[in-house]
CSV table of C-alpha atoms in Angstrom, one decimal:
chain,number,residue,atom,x,y,z
B,1,MET,CA,11.3,-21.9,-10.0
B,2,SER,CA,8.6,-23.6,-7.9
B,3,LEU,CA,11.1,-24.8,-5.4
B,4,TYR,CA,12.5,-21.2,-5.1
B,5,GLU,CA,9.0,-19.8,-4.7
B,6,SER,CA,8.2,-22.3,-2.0
B,7,SER,CA,11.3,-21.5,0.0
B,8,LYS,CA,10.0,-17.9,0.5
B,9,LEU,CA,7.2,-19.4,2.7
B,10,SER,CA,9.8,-20.5,5.3
B,11,THR,CA,9.1,-20.0,9.0
B,12,GLY,CA,12.7,-21.0,9.8
B,13,GLU,CA,12.9,-24.6,8.6
B,14,ASP,CA,16.4,-25.7,7.7
B,15,ILE,CA,15.2,-27.7,4.8
B,16,LEU,CA,13.6,-24.6,3.1
B,17,ASP,CA,16.9,-22.8,3.6
B,18,GLU,CA,18.6,-25.6,1.7
B,19,VAL,CA,15.8,-25.4,-1.0
B,20,ASN,CA,16.4,-21.7,-1.4
B,21,ASP,CA,20.2,-22.1,-1.7
B,22,PHE,CA,19.8,-25.0,-4.2
B,23,ALA,CA,17.1,-23.4,-6.3
B,24,SER,CA,18.6,-19.9,-6.5
B,25,LYS,CA,22.1,-21.2,-7.4
B,26,ASN,CA,20.7,-23.4,-10.2
B,27,LEU,CA,18.4,-20.7,-11.5
B,28,ILE,CA,21.2,-18.2,-11.7
B,29,ALA,CA,23.4,-20.8,-13.5
B,30,SER,CA,20.7,-21.7,-15.9
B,31,MET,CA,20.2,-18.2,-17.3
B,32,GLU,CA,23.3,-18.5,-19.4
B,33,PHE,CA,21.8,-21.4,-21.4
B,34,ILE,CA,18.0,-21.0,-21.6
B,35,GLU,CA,15.9,-19.1,-24.2
B,36,PRO,CA,15.4,-15.4,-23.7
B,37,ASP,CA,11.7,-15.5,-22.7
B,38,LEU,CA,12.4,-18.1,-20.0
B,39,GLU,CA,15.5,-16.2,-18.9
B,40,ARG,CA,13.3,-13.1,-18.3
B,41,GLU,CA,10.9,-15.2,-16.3
B,42,VAL,CA,13.6,-16.7,-14.2
B,43,ARG,CA,15.1,-13.2,-13.5
B,44,HIS,CA,11.7,-11.9,-12.5
B,45,VAL,CA,11.1,-14.8,-10.1
B,46,LEU,CA,14.6,-14.3,-8.5
B,47,GLU,CA,14.0,-10.6,-8.1
B,48,HIS,CA,10.3,-10.7,-7.2
B,49,PRO,CA,9.1,-14.0,-5.7
B,50,PHE,CA,5.4,-14.1,-5.6
B,51,HIS,CA,5.0,-14.3,-1.8
B,52,MET,CA,7.1,-11.1,-1.4
B,53,SER,CA,5.4,-9.2,-4.2
B,54,LEU,CA,2.1,-7.3,-4.6
B,55,PRO,CA,-0.2,-9.2,-6.9
B,56,ARG,CA,-2.1,-6.1,-8.2
B,57,PHE,CA,1.2,-4.4,-9.0
B,58,ASN,CA,2.0,-7.3,-11.4
B,59,ILE,CA,-1.3,-7.6,-13.2
B,60,LYS,CA,-0.1,-6.2,-16.5
B,61,LYS,CA,2.9,-8.6,-16.5
B,62,HIS,CA,0.7,-11.6,-15.9
B,63,LEU,CA,-1.7,-10.6,-18.6
B,64,LYS,CA,1.2,-10.2,-21.0
B,65,ASP,CA,2.5,-13.7,-20.1
B,66,LEU,CA,-1.0,-15.1,-20.9
B,67,GLN,CA,-1.1,-13.6,-24.4
B,68,GLY,CA,-0.9,-16.1,-27.2
B,69,LYS,CA,-1.8,-19.0,-24.9
B,70,ASP,CA,-4.8,-21.1,-25.8
B,71,GLY,CA,-7.5,-22.3,-23.5
B,72,LYS,CA,-10.2,-20.9,-21.3
B,73,ALA,CA,-7.9,-18.3,-19.7
B,74,ASP,CA,-9.3,-15.8,-22.2
B,75,ALA,CA,-12.5,-15.2,-20.1
B,76,ILE,CA,-10.3,-14.5,-17.0
B,77,GLN,CA,-8.1,-12.2,-19.0
B,78,GLU,CA,-11.2,-10.2,-20.1
B,79,LEU,CA,-12.4,-10.0,-16.5
B,80,ALA,CA,-8.9,-9.0,-15.2
B,81,ILE,CA,-8.6,-6.2,-17.8
B,82,MET,CA,-12.0,-4.8,-17.0
B,83,ASP,CA,-11.3,-5.0,-13.3
B,84,PHE,CA,-8.0,-3.2,-13.7
B,85,ASN,CA,-9.5,-0.3,-15.6
B,86,ILE,CA,-12.4,0.1,-13.3
B,87,LEU,CA,-10.2,0.0,-10.2
B,88,GLN,CA,-7.8,2.5,-11.8
B,89,SER,CA,-10.6,4.9,-12.1
B,90,MET,CA,-11.4,4.4,-8.5
B,91,HIS,CA,-7.8,5.0,-7.5
B,92,GLN,CA,-7.6,8.1,-9.6
B,93,SER,CA,-10.7,9.5,-7.7
B,94,GLU,CA,-9.1,8.6,-4.4
B,95,LEU,CA,-5.8,10.3,-5.4
B,96,LYS,CA,-7.8,13.4,-6.4
B,97,GLU,CA,-9.4,13.6,-3.0
B,98,VAL,CA,-6.1,13.0,-1.1
B,99,THR,CA,-4.4,15.7,-3.2
B,100,LYS,CA,-7.3,18.2,-2.5
B,101,TRP,CA,-7.1,17.4,1.3
B,102,TRP,CA,-3.4,18.0,1.3
B,103,ARG,CA,-3.5,21.3,-0.6
B,104,ASP,CA,-6.5,22.6,1.5
B,105,LEU,CA,-4.6,21.6,4.7
B,106,GLY,CA,-1.9,24.2,3.8
B,107,ILE,CA,0.9,22.5,5.7
B,108,SER,CA,3.2,22.3,2.7
B,109,GLN,CA,3.3,26.1,2.5
B,110,GLU,CA,4.2,26.5,6.2
B,111,LEU,CA,6.7,23.6,6.4
B,112,ARG,CA,8.6,24.2,3.2
B,113,PHE,CA,11.5,22.1,4.4
B,114,ALA,CA,9.3,19.0,4.7
B,115,ARG,CA,8.4,16.5,1.9
B,116,ASP,CA,5.5,17.4,-0.2
B,117,GLN,CA,4.6,14.0,-1.7
B,118,PRO,CA,0.8,13.1,-1.5
B,119,LEU,CA,1.2,10.9,-4.6
B,120,LYS,CA,3.9,8.8,-2.9
B,121,TRP,CA,2.1,8.7,0.4
B,122,TYR,CA,-1.1,7.4,-1.3
B,123,MET,CA,0.8,4.5,-2.9
B,124,TRP,CA,1.1,3.0,0.6
B,125,PRO,CA,-2.6,2.5,1.2
B,126,LEU,CA,-3.2,1.5,-2.4
B,127,ALA,CA,-0.7,-1.4,-1.8
B,128,VAL,CA,-1.6,-2.3,1.7
B,129,LEU,CA,-5.4,-2.2,1.4
B,130,PRO,CA,-6.1,-3.4,-2.2
B,131,ASN,CA,-9.7,-4.5,-1.6
B,132,PRO,CA,-12.0,-2.1,-3.6
B,133,LYS,CA,-14.4,-1.8,-0.6
B,134,PHE,CA,-11.8,0.0,1.5
B,135,SER,CA,-11.7,3.1,-0.8
B,136,ARG,CA,-12.6,5.5,2.0
B,137,TYR,CA,-10.1,3.9,4.4
B,138,ARG,CA,-7.3,4.3,1.8
B,139,ILE,CA,-8.0,8.0,1.8
B,140,GLU,CA,-8.1,8.3,5.5
B,141,LEU,CA,-5.0,6.1,6.0
B,142,THR,CA,-3.0,8.4,3.7
B,143,LYS,CA,-3.4,11.2,6.3
B,144,PRO,CA,-1.4,9.6,9.2
B,145,ILE,CA,1.1,8.3,6.7
B,146,ALA,CA,1.7,11.9,5.5
B,147,PHE,CA,2.3,13.0,9.1
B,148,VAL,CA,4.8,10.3,9.8
B,149,TYR,CA,6.8,11.7,6.9
B,150,ILE,CA,6.3,15.3,7.9
B,151,ILE,CA,7.1,14.8,11.6
B,152,ASP,CA,10.2,12.8,10.6
B,153,ASP,CA,11.4,15.8,8.6
B,154,ILE,CA,10.8,18.1,11.5
B,155,TYR,CA,13.1,16.0,13.7
B,156,ASP,CA,15.7,15.2,11.0
B,157,VAL,CA,15.9,18.4,9.0
B,158,HIS,CA,14.4,21.4,10.7
B,159,GLY,CA,14.0,21.6,14.5
B,160,THR,CA,16.7,22.5,17.1
B,161,LEU,CA,17.1,20.0,19.9
B,162,ASP,CA,15.3,22.3,22.4
B,163,GLU,CA,12.4,22.7,20.0
B,164,LEU,CA,12.2,19.0,19.4
B,165,VAL,CA,12.1,18.4,23.1
B,166,GLN,CA,9.2,20.9,23.4
B,167,PHE,CA,7.3,19.3,20.5
B,168,THR,CA,7.7,15.8,21.9
B,169,GLU,CA,6.4,17.0,25.3
B,170,ALA,CA,3.4,18.6,23.5
B,171,VAL,CA,2.6,15.3,21.8
B,172,ASN,CA,3.0,13.4,25.1
B,173,ARG,CA,0.6,15.8,26.8
B,174,TRP,CA,-1.8,15.9,23.8
B,175,ASP,CA,-3.2,19.2,24.9
B,176,PRO,CA,-3.8,21.8,22.2
B,177,THR,CA,-4.2,24.6,24.8
B,178,ASP,CA,-0.6,24.2,25.9
B,179,ILE,CA,1.5,24.6,22.7
B,180,ASN,CA,2.2,28.4,22.8
B,181,GLN,CA,5.9,27.8,23.5
B,182,LEU,CA,6.3,26.0,20.1
B,183,PRO,CA,7.5,27.7,16.9
B,184,ARG,CA,4.6,28.6,14.5
B,185,ASN,CA,5.2,25.7,12.1
B,186,MET,CA,5.3,23.1,15.0
B,187,LYS,CA,2.1,24.6,16.4
B,188,LEU,CA,0.4,24.1,13.0
B,189,CYS,CA,1.7,20.6,12.6
B,190,PHE,CA,0.6,19.6,16.1
B,191,MET,CA,-2.9,21.1,15.6
B,192,ALA,CA,-3.3,19.4,12.3
B,193,LEU,CA,-2.1,16.1,13.8
B,194,HIS,CA,-4.5,16.5,16.7
B,195,ASN,CA,-7.5,17.2,14.5
B,196,ILE,CA,-6.8,14.4,12.0
B,197,THR,CA,-6.4,11.9,14.8
B,198,ASN,CA,-9.6,13.0,16.4
B,199,GLU,CA,-11.4,12.8,13.1
B,200,ILE,CA,-10.2,9.2,12.5
B,201,ALA,CA,-11.2,8.3,16.1
B,202,TYR,CA,-14.7,9.7,15.3
B,203,ILE,CA,-15.0,7.6,12.1
B,204,VAL,CA,-14.0,4.4,14.0
B,205,LEU,CA,-16.4,5.1,16.9
B,206,LYS,CA,-19.3,5.9,14.5
B,207,GLU,CA,-18.7,2.9,12.2
B,208,HIS,CA,-17.3,0.3,14.5
B,209,GLY,CA,-18.5,1.3,18.0
B,210,TRP,CA,-15.1,1.6,19.6
B,211,ASN,CA,-13.2,4.8,20.6
B,212,PRO,CA,-9.6,4.3,19.7
B,213,ILE,CA,-8.3,7.7,20.7
B,214,ASN,CA,-6.1,6.3,23.5
B,215,SER,CA,-4.4,3.8,21.2
B,216,LEU,CA,-3.9,6.4,18.5
B,217,LYS,CA,-2.4,9.0,20.9
B,218,LYS,CA,-0.1,6.3,22.3
B,219,THR,CA,1.3,5.4,18.9
B,220,TRP,CA,2.0,9.1,18.1
B,221,ARG,CA,3.7,9.5,21.5
B,222,ASP,CA,5.8,6.4,20.9
B,223,LEU,CA,6.8,7.6,17.4
B,224,CYS,CA,7.8,11.1,18.5
B,225,ASN,CA,9.7,9.8,21.5
B,226,ALA,CA,11.7,7.5,19.2
B,227,PHE,CA,12.4,10.4,16.8
B,228,LEU,CA,13.7,12.4,19.8
B,229,VAL,CA,16.0,9.6,20.9
B,230,GLU,CA,17.6,9.6,17.4
B,231,ALA,CA,17.8,13.4,17.4
B,232,LYS,CA,19.6,13.4,20.7
B,233,TRP,CA,22.0,10.7,19.6
B,234,PHE,CA,23.2,12.6,16.6
B,235,ALA,CA,23.0,16.1,18.0
B,236,GLU,CA,25.3,15.0,20.8
B,237,GLY,CA,27.5,12.9,18.5
B,238,ASP,CA,26.6,9.7,20.3
B,239,SER,CA,26.9,6.4,18.5
B,240,PRO,CA,24.4,3.8,19.8
B,241,LYS,CA,25.0,0.1,19.8
B,242,ALA,CA,23.5,-1.5,16.7
B,243,GLU,CA,21.0,-3.5,18.7
B,244,GLU,CA,19.9,-0.3,20.5
B,245,TYR,CA,19.7,1.6,17.3
B,246,LEU,CA,17.5,-1.1,15.7
B,247,ARG,CA,15.2,-1.4,18.6
B,248,ASN,CA,14.4,2.3,18.5
B,249,GLY,CA,14.5,2.3,14.7
B,250,VAL,CA,11.6,-0.2,14.6
B,251,THR,CA,9.4,2.3,16.3
B,252,SER,CA,10.8,5.4,14.4
B,253,SER,CA,10.0,3.6,11.1
B,254,GLY,CA,6.4,4.7,11.5
B,255,VAL,CA,5.0,1.3,10.6
B,256,ALA,CA,3.4,0.7,13.9
B,257,THR,CA,1.7,4.1,13.8
B,258,VAL,CA,0.3,3.3,10.4
B,259,LEU,CA,-0.8,-0.3,11.1
B,260,VAL,CA,-2.5,0.7,14.4
B,261,HIS,CA,-4.6,3.3,12.5
B,262,LEU,CA,-5.3,0.7,9.8
B,263,PHE,CA,-6.4,-1.8,12.4
B,264,PHE,CA,-9.1,0.5,13.8
B,265,LEU,CA,-10.2,2.0,10.4
B,266,VAL,CA,-10.9,-1.4,9.0
B,267,GLY,CA,-12.7,-2.4,12.2
B,268,HIS,CA,-12.5,-6.1,11.9
B,269,GLY,CA,-12.3,-8.0,15.2
B,270,ILE,CA,-12.0,-5.0,17.5
B,271,THR,CA,-12.2,-6.5,21.0
B,272,ARG,CA,-10.5,-5.6,24.3
B,273,GLU,CA,-8.1,-8.5,23.8
B,274,SER,CA,-7.2,-7.5,20.2
B,275,VAL,CA,-6.8,-3.8,21.2
B,276,ASP,CA,-4.5,-4.7,24.1
B,277,LEU,CA,-2.5,-6.8,21.7
B,278,VAL,CA,-2.2,-4.1,19.1
B,279,ASP,CA,-1.1,-1.6,21.8
B,280,SER,CA,1.7,-3.9,22.8
B,281,ILE,CA,3.0,-3.9,19.1
B,282,PRO,CA,3.0,-7.7,18.4
B,283,LYS,CA,5.4,-9.2,15.9
B,284,LEU,CA,2.8,-9.0,13.2
B,285,ILE,CA,3.5,-5.2,13.4
B,286,SER,CA,7.1,-5.1,14.5
B,287,CYS,CA,8.4,-7.5,11.8
B,288,PRO,CA,7.3,-5.3,8.9
B,289,ALA,CA,8.7,-2.4,10.8
B,290,MET,CA,12.1,-4.1,11.1
B,291,ILE,CA,12.0,-5.0,7.4
B,292,LEU,CA,11.4,-1.4,6.5
B,293,ARG,CA,14.0,0.0,8.9
B,294,LEU,CA,16.7,-2.4,7.5
B,295,TRP,CA,15.8,-1.8,3.9
B,296,ASP,CA,15.8,1.9,4.4
B,297,ASP,CA,19.2,1.8,6.0
B,298,LEU,CA,20.6,-0.3,3.2
B,299,GLY,CA,19.8,2.7,0.9
B,300,SER,CA,20.2,5.5,3.4
B,301,ALA,CA,23.2,7.0,1.5
B,302,LYS,CA,20.8,7.7,-1.4
B,303,ASP,CA,17.7,8.5,0.7
B,304,GLU,CA,15.9,11.3,-1.1
B,305,ASN,CA,18.8,13.7,-1.0
B,306,GLN,CA,17.7,15.1,2.3
B,307,LYS,CA,20.0,17.4,4.3
B,308,GLY,CA,19.0,15.7,7.5
B,309,TYR,CA,20.5,12.5,8.9
B,310,ASP,CA,19.0,10.0,11.3
B,311,GLY,CA,21.6,7.2,11.4
B,312,SER,CA,22.0,3.8,9.8
B,313,TYR,CA,22.1,0.3,11.2
B,314,VAL,CA,25.0,-0.5,8.8
B,315,GLU,CA,27.2,2.3,10.3
B,316,CYS,CA,26.4,1.2,13.8
B,317,TYR,CA,27.2,-2.4,12.9
B,318,LEU,CA,30.5,-1.4,11.3
B,319,LYS,CA,31.6,0.6,14.4
B,320,GLU,CA,31.0,-2.4,16.6
B,321,ASN,CA,32.7,-4.8,14.1
B,322,ALA,CA,35.7,-3.0,13.0
B,323,THR,CA,37.1,-5.9,11.0
B,324,SER,CA,33.9,-6.2,8.8
B,325,SER,CA,33.8,-4.7,5.4
B,326,LEU,CA,30.9,-2.7,4.1
B,327,GLU,CA,29.8,-5.5,1.8
B,328,SER,CA,29.8,-8.0,4.7
B,329,ALA,CA,27.7,-5.6,6.8
B,330,ARG,CA,25.2,-5.3,4.0
B,331,ARG,CA,25.1,-9.1,3.6
B,332,HIS,CA,24.4,-9.3,7.4
B,333,VAL,CA,21.5,-6.8,7.0
B,334,ARG,CA,20.0,-8.8,4.1
B,335,HIS,CA,20.2,-11.9,6.3
B,336,MET,CA,18.4,-10.1,9.0
B,337,ILE,CA,15.7,-9.0,6.6
B,338,SER,CA,15.3,-12.7,5.5
B,339,ASN,CA,15.0,-13.8,9.1
B,340,ALA,CA,12.3,-11.0,9.7
B,341,TRP,CA,10.3,-12.4,6.8
B,342,LYS,CA,10.5,-15.9,8.3
B,343,GLU,CA,9.3,-14.6,11.6
B,344,LEU,CA,6.5,-12.7,9.8
B,345,ASN,CA,5.4,-15.9,8.0
B,346,LYS,CA,5.3,-17.7,11.3
B,347,GLU,CA,3.2,-14.9,12.9
B,348,CYS,CA,0.7,-15.0,10.0
B,349,LEU,CA,0.0,-18.6,10.9
B,350,SER,CA,-0.3,-18.0,14.7
B,351,PRO,CA,-3.7,-18.0,16.4
B,352,TYR,CA,-4.0,-14.2,16.8
B,353,PRO,CA,-7.4,-12.6,17.2
B,354,PHE,CA,-6.8,-10.6,14.0
B,355,SER,CA,-8.8,-10.6,10.8
B,356,PRO,CA,-7.4,-11.9,7.5
B,357,THR,CA,-7.5,-8.3,6.3
B,358,PHE,CA,-5.1,-7.1,9.0
B,359,ILE,CA,-2.8,-10.1,8.4
B,360,GLU,CA,-2.8,-9.3,4.7
B,361,ALA,CA,-2.1,-5.6,5.4
B,362,SER,CA,0.9,-6.6,7.5
B,363,LEU,CA,2.3,-8.8,4.6
B,364,ASN,CA,1.5,-6.1,2.0
B,365,THR,CA,3.4,-3.5,4.1
B,366,SER,CA,6.5,-5.7,4.0
B,367,ARG,CA,6.0,-6.3,0.3
B,368,MET,CA,5.8,-2.6,-0.4
B,369,VAL,CA,9.0,-1.9,1.3
B,370,GLN,CA,11.2,-3.0,-1.5
B,371,VAL,CA,9.3,-0.9,-4.0
B,372,MET,CA,9.4,2.2,-1.8
B,373,TYR,CA,13.1,1.9,-0.8
B,374,SER,CA,14.8,0.6,-3.9
B,375,TYR,CA,16.8,3.7,-4.9
B,376,GLY,CA,18.4,4.2,-8.2
B,377,ASN,CA,20.6,6.9,-9.4
B,378,ASP,CA,20.0,10.6,-8.3
B,379,GLN,CA,17.8,9.6,-5.4
B,380,ARG,CA,15.2,8.2,-7.8
B,381,LEU,CA,12.8,5.4,-7.1
B,382,PRO,CA,12.5,3.6,-10.5
B,383,ALA,CA,10.3,0.8,-9.3
B,384,LEU,CA,7.8,3.2,-7.7
B,385,GLU,CA,7.8,5.4,-10.7
B,386,GLN,CA,7.0,2.4,-12.9
B,387,HIS,CA,4.1,1.3,-10.7
B,388,ILE,CA,2.7,4.8,-10.5
B,389,THR,CA,2.6,5.0,-14.3
B,390,SER,CA,1.1,1.5,-14.6
B,391,LEU,CA,-1.5,1.7,-11.9
B,392,LEU,CA,-2.6,5.3,-12.1
B,393,LYS,CA,-1.9,6.6,-15.6
B,394,GLU,CA,-1.9,3.9,-18.2
B,395,SER,CA,-5.2,2.0,-18.6
B,396,ILE,CA,-5.3,-1.2,-20.7
B,397,PRO,CA,-6.9,-0.3,-24.1
B,398,TYR,CA,-10.3,-1.8,-24.7
B,399,LYS,CA,-9.1,-3.5,-27.8
B,400,GLU,CA,-7.1,-5.8,-25.5
B,401,ILE,CA,-10.4,-6.9,-23.9
B,402,LEU,CA,-11.7,-7.8,-27.3
B,403,LYS,CA,-8.5,-9.6,-28.1
B,404,ALA,CA,-8.5,-11.4,-24.8
B,405,ALA,CA,-12.2,-12.4,-25.2
B,406,SER,CA,-11.5,-13.7,-28.8
B,407,ILE,CA,-14.7,-11.9,-30.0
B,408,LYS,CA,-15.4,-13.1,-33.6
B,409,ASP,CA,-18.8,-11.6,-34.2
B,410,LYS,CA,-18.2,-9.1,-37.0
B,411,ASN,CA,-21.2,-7.1,-35.9
B,412,VAL,CA,-19.5,-6.3,-32.6
B,413,SER,CA,-17.0,-3.5,-33.0
B,414,GLU,CA,-14.9,-1.6,-30.6
B,415,GLY,CA,-17.0,1.5,-31.3
B,416,THR,CA,-20.4,0.0,-30.5
B,417,SER,CA,-19.4,-2.2,-27.5
B,418,ARG,CA,-16.8,0.0,-25.8
B,419,ILE,CA,-17.2,0.3,-22.1
B,420,GLU,CA,-16.8,3.9,-20.9
B,421,PHE,CA,-15.0,4.1,-17.6
B,422,PRO,CA,-15.8,7.2,-15.5
B,423,LYS,CA,-13.1,9.9,-15.6
B,424,GLU,CA,-13.0,10.9,-12.0
B,425,ILE,CA,-9.9,13.0,-12.3
B,426,SER,CA,-9.0,15.3,-15.1
B,427,ARG,CA,-5.3,14.9,-14.9
B,428,ILE,CA,-3.0,12.5,-13.0
B,429,PRO,CA,-0.1,14.4,-11.4
B,430,SER,CA,3.0,13.9,-13.6
B,431,ARG,CA,6.7,13.8,-12.6
B,432,LYS,CA,6.8,17.6,-13.1
B,433,ASP,CA,4.4,17.9,-10.2
B,434,TYR,CA,6.5,15.7,-8.0
B,435,PRO,CA,10.2,16.2,-8.9
B,436,GLU,CA,11.3,14.2,-5.9
B,437,LEU,CA,10.1,11.1,-7.8
């Protein structure tokens, strides 16, 4: 298992490819003979290697694995449980604020064809910026994430090609006084996008002393132009080359838009050099974008049961390689995802003028992709549902803290020593609130 885990840190070394092949084959073969508990552990490592997983999403599993083990881990267990419950309360409060912002915005009533998923959108910043001190930035980052999804639906599901051209031109001009030709719902979307972008720019200027408006406008222009390219391809029945599709798809994934906003919100290491580098979309941004695009296209046939369609790398690849089977095309895509991870590992070790926080955010974005795009039956996202329940709904009972701490003083009872965690939200939205999950 250690060999397999180490192979995931590869930056392209042949020896680590051999390690991965050797370790994975032997682990798979071993599961037939080892005891059930170890088999479950092996299966988990194969499916969720540590370097490609989100540590906070696996806290409960790690605590469960520690149960029954002797030693001084008990104090760490106690701290981990208290930390989990306190942060859960914080995340509930953040979700409450995000949900209120979204309802007050009123976009969902005007754009009924678009996705209405604030809970799902909030899970991205929760994963990408796990540090508790970034609470406000998680709330603010959810807003551009929401508009990436909404604008994607405008291009894929709702707008005619002429309307989409006009909307793209409006975003390129970035002039709210010149949108009268747009349909009402596009006017509202543009004005909301314009206002939110300016609000984030004001936060960055006030807190970090840099006005990022030009960079933020540029990333929305790039995104909408990429969306329009896809809309034209499929409205005209054009089939792009796989490489051309992927190059545009890296931009239309929305990852660059989100990470650019994150870079400025966090505000670590903002200099002319780092801003120019972010504007050029370095591999630290484009690699997670490629991983998302390819993962999304692997499951695009099951993608949220939307009526719209914006293409698939797999289909473009099969048209170019007529002798290839669907399974071989999917293997090719998985190999490309593996190579993108190696490139990302390499970039994380490069001498960029970026902070550890931004590098971690890039890694966490890639780690979250598998959770967010692993579709089950009926367009469901079982992994995401499980993490939502674990992280936002189910706290760890206080008796587990007592058990972990091995408290033996009979005078200390759960009733007298219970820690009351603040209830910042009266009710966490359930599956009934978000049927798309």
